[in-house]
Rosetta silent file (secondary structure, phi, psi, omega in degrees, C-alpha in Angstrom):
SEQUENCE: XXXXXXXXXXXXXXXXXXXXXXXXXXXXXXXXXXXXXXXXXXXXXXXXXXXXXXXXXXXXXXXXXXXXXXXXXXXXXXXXXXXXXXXXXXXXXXXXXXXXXXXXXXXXXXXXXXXXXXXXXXXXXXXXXXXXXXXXXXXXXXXXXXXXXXXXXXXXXXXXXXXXXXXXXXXXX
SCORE:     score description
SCORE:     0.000 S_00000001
   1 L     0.000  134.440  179.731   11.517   95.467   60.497 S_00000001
   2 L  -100.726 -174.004 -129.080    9.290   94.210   58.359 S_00000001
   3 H   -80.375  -51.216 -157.713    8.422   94.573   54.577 S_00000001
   4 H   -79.784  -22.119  176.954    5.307   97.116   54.604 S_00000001
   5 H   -89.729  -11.565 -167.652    7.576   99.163   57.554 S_00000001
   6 H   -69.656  -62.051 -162.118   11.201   98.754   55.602 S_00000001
   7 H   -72.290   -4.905 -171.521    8.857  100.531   52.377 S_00000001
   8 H   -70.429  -53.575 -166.153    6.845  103.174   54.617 S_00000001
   9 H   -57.750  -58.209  179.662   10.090  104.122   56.083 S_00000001
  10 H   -63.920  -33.904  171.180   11.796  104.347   52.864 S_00000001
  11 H   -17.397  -64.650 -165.681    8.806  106.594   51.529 S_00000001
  12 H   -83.097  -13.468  162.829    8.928  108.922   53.631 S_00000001
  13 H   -49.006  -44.891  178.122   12.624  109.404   53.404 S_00000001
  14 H   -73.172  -57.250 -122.589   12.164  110.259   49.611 S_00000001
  15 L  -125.532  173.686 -173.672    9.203  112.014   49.453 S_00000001
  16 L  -158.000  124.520 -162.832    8.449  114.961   52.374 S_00000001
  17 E   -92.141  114.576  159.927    4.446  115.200   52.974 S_00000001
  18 L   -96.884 -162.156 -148.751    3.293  119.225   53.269 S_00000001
  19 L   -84.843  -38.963 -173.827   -0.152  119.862   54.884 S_00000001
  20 L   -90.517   30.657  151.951   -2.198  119.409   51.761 S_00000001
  21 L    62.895   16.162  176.614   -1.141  115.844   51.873 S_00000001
  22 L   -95.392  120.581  167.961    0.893  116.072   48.457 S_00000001
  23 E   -58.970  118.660  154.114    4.537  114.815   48.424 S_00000001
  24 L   -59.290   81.146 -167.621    7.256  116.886   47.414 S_00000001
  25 L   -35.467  120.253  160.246    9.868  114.795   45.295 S_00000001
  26 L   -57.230  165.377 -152.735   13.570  114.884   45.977 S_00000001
  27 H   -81.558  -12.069 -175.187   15.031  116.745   43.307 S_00000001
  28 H   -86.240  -11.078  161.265   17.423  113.488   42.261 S_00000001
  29 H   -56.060  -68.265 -172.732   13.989  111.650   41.351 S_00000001
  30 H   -61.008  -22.284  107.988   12.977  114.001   39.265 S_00000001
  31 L    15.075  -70.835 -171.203   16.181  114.101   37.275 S_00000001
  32 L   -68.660  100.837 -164.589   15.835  110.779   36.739 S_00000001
  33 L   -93.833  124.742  178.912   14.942  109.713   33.354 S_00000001
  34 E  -153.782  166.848 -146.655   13.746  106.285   33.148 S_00000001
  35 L  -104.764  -76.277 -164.269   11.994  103.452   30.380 S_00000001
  36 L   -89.516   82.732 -150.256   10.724  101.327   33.169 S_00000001
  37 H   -65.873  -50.970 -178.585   10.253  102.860   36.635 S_00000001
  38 H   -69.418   -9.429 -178.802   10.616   99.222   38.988 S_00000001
  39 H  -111.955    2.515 -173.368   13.091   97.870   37.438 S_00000001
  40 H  -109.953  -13.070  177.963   15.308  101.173   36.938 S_00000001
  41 L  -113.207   98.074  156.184   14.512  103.024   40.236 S_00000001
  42 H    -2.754  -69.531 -159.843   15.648  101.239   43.631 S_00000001
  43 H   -58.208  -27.249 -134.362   13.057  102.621   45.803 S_00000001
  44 H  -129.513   16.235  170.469   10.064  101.444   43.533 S_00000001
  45 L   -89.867   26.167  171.753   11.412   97.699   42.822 S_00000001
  46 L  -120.739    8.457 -168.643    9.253   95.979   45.261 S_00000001
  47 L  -117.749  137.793  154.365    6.180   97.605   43.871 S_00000001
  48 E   -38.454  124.547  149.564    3.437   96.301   41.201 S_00000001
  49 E   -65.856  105.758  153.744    3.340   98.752   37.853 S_00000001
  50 E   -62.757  -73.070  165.231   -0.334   98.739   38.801 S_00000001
  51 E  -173.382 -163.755  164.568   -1.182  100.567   35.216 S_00000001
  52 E  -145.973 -178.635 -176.779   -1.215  104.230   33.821 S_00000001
  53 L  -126.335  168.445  160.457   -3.273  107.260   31.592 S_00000001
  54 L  -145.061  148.456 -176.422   -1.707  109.230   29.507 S_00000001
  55 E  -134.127  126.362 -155.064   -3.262  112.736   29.731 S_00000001
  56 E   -95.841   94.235 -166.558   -3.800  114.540   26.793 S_00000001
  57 L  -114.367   89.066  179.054   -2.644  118.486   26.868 S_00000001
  58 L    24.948   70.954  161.794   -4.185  120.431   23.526 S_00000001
  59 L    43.887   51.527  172.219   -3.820  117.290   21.773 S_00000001
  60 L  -119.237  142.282 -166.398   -0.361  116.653   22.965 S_00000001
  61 E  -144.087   80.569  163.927    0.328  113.428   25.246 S_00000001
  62 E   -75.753  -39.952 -163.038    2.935  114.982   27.011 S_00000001
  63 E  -116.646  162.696  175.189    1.824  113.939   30.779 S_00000001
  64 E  -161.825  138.475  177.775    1.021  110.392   32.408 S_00000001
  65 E  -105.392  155.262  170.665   -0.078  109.251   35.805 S_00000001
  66 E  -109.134  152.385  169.019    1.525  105.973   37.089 S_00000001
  67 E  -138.841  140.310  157.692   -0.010  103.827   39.879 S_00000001
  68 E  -119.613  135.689 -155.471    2.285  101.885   41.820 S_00000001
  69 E  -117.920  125.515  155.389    0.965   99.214   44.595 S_00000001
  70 E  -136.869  118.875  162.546    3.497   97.472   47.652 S_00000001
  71 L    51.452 -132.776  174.582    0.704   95.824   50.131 S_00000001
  72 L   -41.967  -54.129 -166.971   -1.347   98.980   51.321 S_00000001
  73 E   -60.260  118.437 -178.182    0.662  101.750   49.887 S_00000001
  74 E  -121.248  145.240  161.758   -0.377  102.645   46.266 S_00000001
  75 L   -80.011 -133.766  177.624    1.791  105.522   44.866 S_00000001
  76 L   163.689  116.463 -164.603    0.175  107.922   42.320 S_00000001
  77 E  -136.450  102.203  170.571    3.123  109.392   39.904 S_00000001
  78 E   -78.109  149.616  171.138    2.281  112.488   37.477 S_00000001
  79 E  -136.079 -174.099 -130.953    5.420  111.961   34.616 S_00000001
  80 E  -149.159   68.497  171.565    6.646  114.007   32.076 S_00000001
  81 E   -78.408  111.897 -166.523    7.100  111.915   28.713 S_00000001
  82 L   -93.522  109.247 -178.549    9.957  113.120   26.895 S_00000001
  83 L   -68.147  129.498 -175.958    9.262  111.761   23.193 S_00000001
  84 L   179.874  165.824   80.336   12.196  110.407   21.182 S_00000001
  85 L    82.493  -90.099  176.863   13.869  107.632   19.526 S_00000001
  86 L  -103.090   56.981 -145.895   13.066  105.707   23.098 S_00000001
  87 L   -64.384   86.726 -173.407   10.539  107.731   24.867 S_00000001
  88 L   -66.455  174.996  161.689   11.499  108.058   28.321 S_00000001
  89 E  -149.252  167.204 -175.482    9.578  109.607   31.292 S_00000001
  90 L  -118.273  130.199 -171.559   10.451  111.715   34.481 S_00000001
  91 L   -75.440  147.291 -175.116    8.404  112.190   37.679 S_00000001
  92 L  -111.207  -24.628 -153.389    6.901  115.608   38.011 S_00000001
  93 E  -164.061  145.746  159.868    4.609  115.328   40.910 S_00000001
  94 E  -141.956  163.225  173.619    3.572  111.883   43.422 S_00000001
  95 L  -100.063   87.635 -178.547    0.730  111.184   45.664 S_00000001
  96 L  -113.950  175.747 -176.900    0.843  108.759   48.073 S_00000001
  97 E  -146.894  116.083  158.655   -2.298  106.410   49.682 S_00000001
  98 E  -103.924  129.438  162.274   -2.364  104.262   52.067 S_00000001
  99 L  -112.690  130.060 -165.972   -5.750  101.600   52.120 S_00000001
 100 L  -107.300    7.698 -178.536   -6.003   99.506   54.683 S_00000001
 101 L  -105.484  128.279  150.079   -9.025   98.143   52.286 S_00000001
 102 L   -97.255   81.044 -169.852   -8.980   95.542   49.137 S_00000001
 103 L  -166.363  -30.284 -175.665  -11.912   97.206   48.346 S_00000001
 104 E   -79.201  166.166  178.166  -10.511  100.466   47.424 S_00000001
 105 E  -148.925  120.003  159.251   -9.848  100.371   43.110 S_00000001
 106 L  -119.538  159.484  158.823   -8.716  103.061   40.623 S_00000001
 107 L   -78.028  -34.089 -165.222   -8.749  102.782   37.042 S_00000001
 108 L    82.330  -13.518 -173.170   -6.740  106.024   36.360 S_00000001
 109 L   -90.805 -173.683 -159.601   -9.312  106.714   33.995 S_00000001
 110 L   -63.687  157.620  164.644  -11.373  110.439   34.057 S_00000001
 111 E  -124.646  126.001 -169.634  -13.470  111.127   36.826 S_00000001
 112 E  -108.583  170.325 -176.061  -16.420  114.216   36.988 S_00000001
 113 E  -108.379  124.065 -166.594  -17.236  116.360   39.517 S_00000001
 114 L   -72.772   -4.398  142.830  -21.077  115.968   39.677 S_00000001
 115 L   -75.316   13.481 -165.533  -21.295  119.845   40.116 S_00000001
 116 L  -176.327   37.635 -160.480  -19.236  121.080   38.043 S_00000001
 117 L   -57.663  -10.867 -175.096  -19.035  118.233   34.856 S_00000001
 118 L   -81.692   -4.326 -164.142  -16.785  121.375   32.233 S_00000001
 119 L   -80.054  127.431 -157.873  -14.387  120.447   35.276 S_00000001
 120 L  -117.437  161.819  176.648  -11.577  118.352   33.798 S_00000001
 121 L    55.060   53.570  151.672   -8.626  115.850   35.171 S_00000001
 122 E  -133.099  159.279  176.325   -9.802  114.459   37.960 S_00000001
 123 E  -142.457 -163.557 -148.600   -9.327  110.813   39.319 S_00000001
 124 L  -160.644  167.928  164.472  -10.100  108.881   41.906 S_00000001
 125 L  -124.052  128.547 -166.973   -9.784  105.671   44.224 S_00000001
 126 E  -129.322  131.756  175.342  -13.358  104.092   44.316 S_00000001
 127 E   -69.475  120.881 -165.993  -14.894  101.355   47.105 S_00000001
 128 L  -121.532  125.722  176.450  -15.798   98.233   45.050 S_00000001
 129 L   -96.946  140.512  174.511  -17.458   95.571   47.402 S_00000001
 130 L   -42.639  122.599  177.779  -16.121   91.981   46.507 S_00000001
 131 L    86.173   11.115 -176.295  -18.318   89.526   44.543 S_00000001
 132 L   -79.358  145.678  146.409  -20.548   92.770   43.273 S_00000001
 133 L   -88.454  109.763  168.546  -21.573   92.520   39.718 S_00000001
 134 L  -132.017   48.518 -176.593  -20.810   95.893   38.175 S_00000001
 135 L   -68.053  -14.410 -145.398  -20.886   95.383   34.649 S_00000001
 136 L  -127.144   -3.353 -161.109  -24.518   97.459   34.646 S_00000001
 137 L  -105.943  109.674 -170.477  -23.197  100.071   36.724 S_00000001
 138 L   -89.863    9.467  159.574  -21.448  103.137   34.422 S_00000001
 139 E  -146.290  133.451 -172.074  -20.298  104.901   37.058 S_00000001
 140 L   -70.475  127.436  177.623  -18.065  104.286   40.807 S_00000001
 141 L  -135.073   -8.935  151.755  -20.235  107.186   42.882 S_00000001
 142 L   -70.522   62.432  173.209  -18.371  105.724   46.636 S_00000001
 143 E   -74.803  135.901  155.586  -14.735  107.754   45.814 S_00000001
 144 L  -142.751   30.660 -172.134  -12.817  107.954   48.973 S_00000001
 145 L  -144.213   41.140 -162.069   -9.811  109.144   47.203 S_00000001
 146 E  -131.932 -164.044  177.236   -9.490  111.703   44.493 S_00000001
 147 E  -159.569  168.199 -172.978   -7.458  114.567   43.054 S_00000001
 148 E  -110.439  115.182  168.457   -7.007  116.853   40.210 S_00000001
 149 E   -46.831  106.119  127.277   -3.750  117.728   37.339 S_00000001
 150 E   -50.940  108.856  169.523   -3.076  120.829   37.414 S_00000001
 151 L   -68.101  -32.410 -151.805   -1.768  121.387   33.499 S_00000001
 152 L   -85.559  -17.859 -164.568   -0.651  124.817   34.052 S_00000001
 153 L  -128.904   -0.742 -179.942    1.744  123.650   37.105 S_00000001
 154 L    83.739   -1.589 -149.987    2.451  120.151   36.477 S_00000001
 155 E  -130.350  160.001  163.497    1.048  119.251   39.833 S_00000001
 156 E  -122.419  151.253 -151.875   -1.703  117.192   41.335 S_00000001
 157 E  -144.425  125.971  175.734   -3.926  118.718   43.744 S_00000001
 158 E   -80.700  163.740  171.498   -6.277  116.591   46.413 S_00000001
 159 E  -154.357  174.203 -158.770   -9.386  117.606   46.291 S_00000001
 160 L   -93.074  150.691 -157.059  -12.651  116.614   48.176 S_00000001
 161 L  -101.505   19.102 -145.708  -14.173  113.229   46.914 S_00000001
 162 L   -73.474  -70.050  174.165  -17.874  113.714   48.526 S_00000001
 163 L   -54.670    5.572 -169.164  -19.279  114.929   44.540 S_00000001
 164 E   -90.490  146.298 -171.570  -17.177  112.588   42.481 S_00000001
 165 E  -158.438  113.692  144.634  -18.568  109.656   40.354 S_00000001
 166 E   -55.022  113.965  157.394  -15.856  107.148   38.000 S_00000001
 167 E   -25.727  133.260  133.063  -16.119  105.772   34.802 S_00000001
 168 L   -64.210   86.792 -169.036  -16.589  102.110   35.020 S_00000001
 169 L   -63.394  -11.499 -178.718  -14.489  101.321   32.063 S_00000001
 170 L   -83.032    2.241 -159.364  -16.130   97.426   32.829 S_00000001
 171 L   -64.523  128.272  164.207  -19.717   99.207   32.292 S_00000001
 172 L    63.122   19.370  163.065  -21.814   96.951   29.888 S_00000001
 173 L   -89.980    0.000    0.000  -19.030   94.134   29.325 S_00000001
């Protein structure tokens, strides 16, 4: 079995996919308090720390999304930072994506919905073509990926990516 089927395999063993294409955690993940997710969780020590947000809850930075990368697979991990001493964090909610592209990109940072711009916490996986200059360009308007937090539930929610358009955080650099 090979690498990308050994981590598919384990995936789906952890995480159990309902209709709306959001993973349900096992409950011993979630539990799980940890500084460092790859080097303290088994399952996730073959994957890139790709980067994270912290998301900001009436000026509290309570919540965080994680992106984790192994070949195709990127995870998407809402946490739970419990502030202390050490500040650990716990997963509340995951996502997964498979791209079969090195073309798709997220940032993690906010994304608006161009109908609805009061609408808040959504983000996105955006099509970047290779050797483009997009230093001029302030916003990713190809999403073929994105979802929403739900604060009130802790949850992430897919949602449709047709109206969506991403910061460039590289805009004008």
């Amino acid at each position: 079995m090979n690498n990308l089927s050994r981590i598919l395999t384990l995936t789906f063993l952890i995480f159990t996919q309902n209709a709306l294409g959001q993973n349900l955690i096992d409950s011993s993940l979630t539990e799980t308090e940890y500084l460092n997710i790859t080097e303290e969780l088994k399952v996730f020590s073959d994957f890139e720390n790709v980067g994270g947000a912290i998301i900001y809850r009436d000026d509290n930075r309570t919540l965080s999304l994680g992106h984790l990368k192994k070949d195709s697979l990127h995870v998407i991990l809402l946490e739970k930072i419990n502030v202390g001493k050490r500040p650990t964090k716990q997963m509340l909610d995951t996502l997964n994506f498979i791209s079969s592209s090195e073309n798709n990109w997220t940032n993690l940072n906010m994304c608006t919905d161009i109908d609805n711009p009061d609408r808040k916490g959504i983000f996105g996986f955006y099509n970047r073509e290779k050797g483009k200059d997009y230093t001029n360009k302030k916003y990713f308007d190809n999403i073929v990926f994105a979802w929403q937090v739900d604060l009130n539930n802790s949850r992430m929610e897919l949602i449709n990516p047709d109206r969506i358009k991403c910061v460039n955080i590289g805009y004008g650099v």
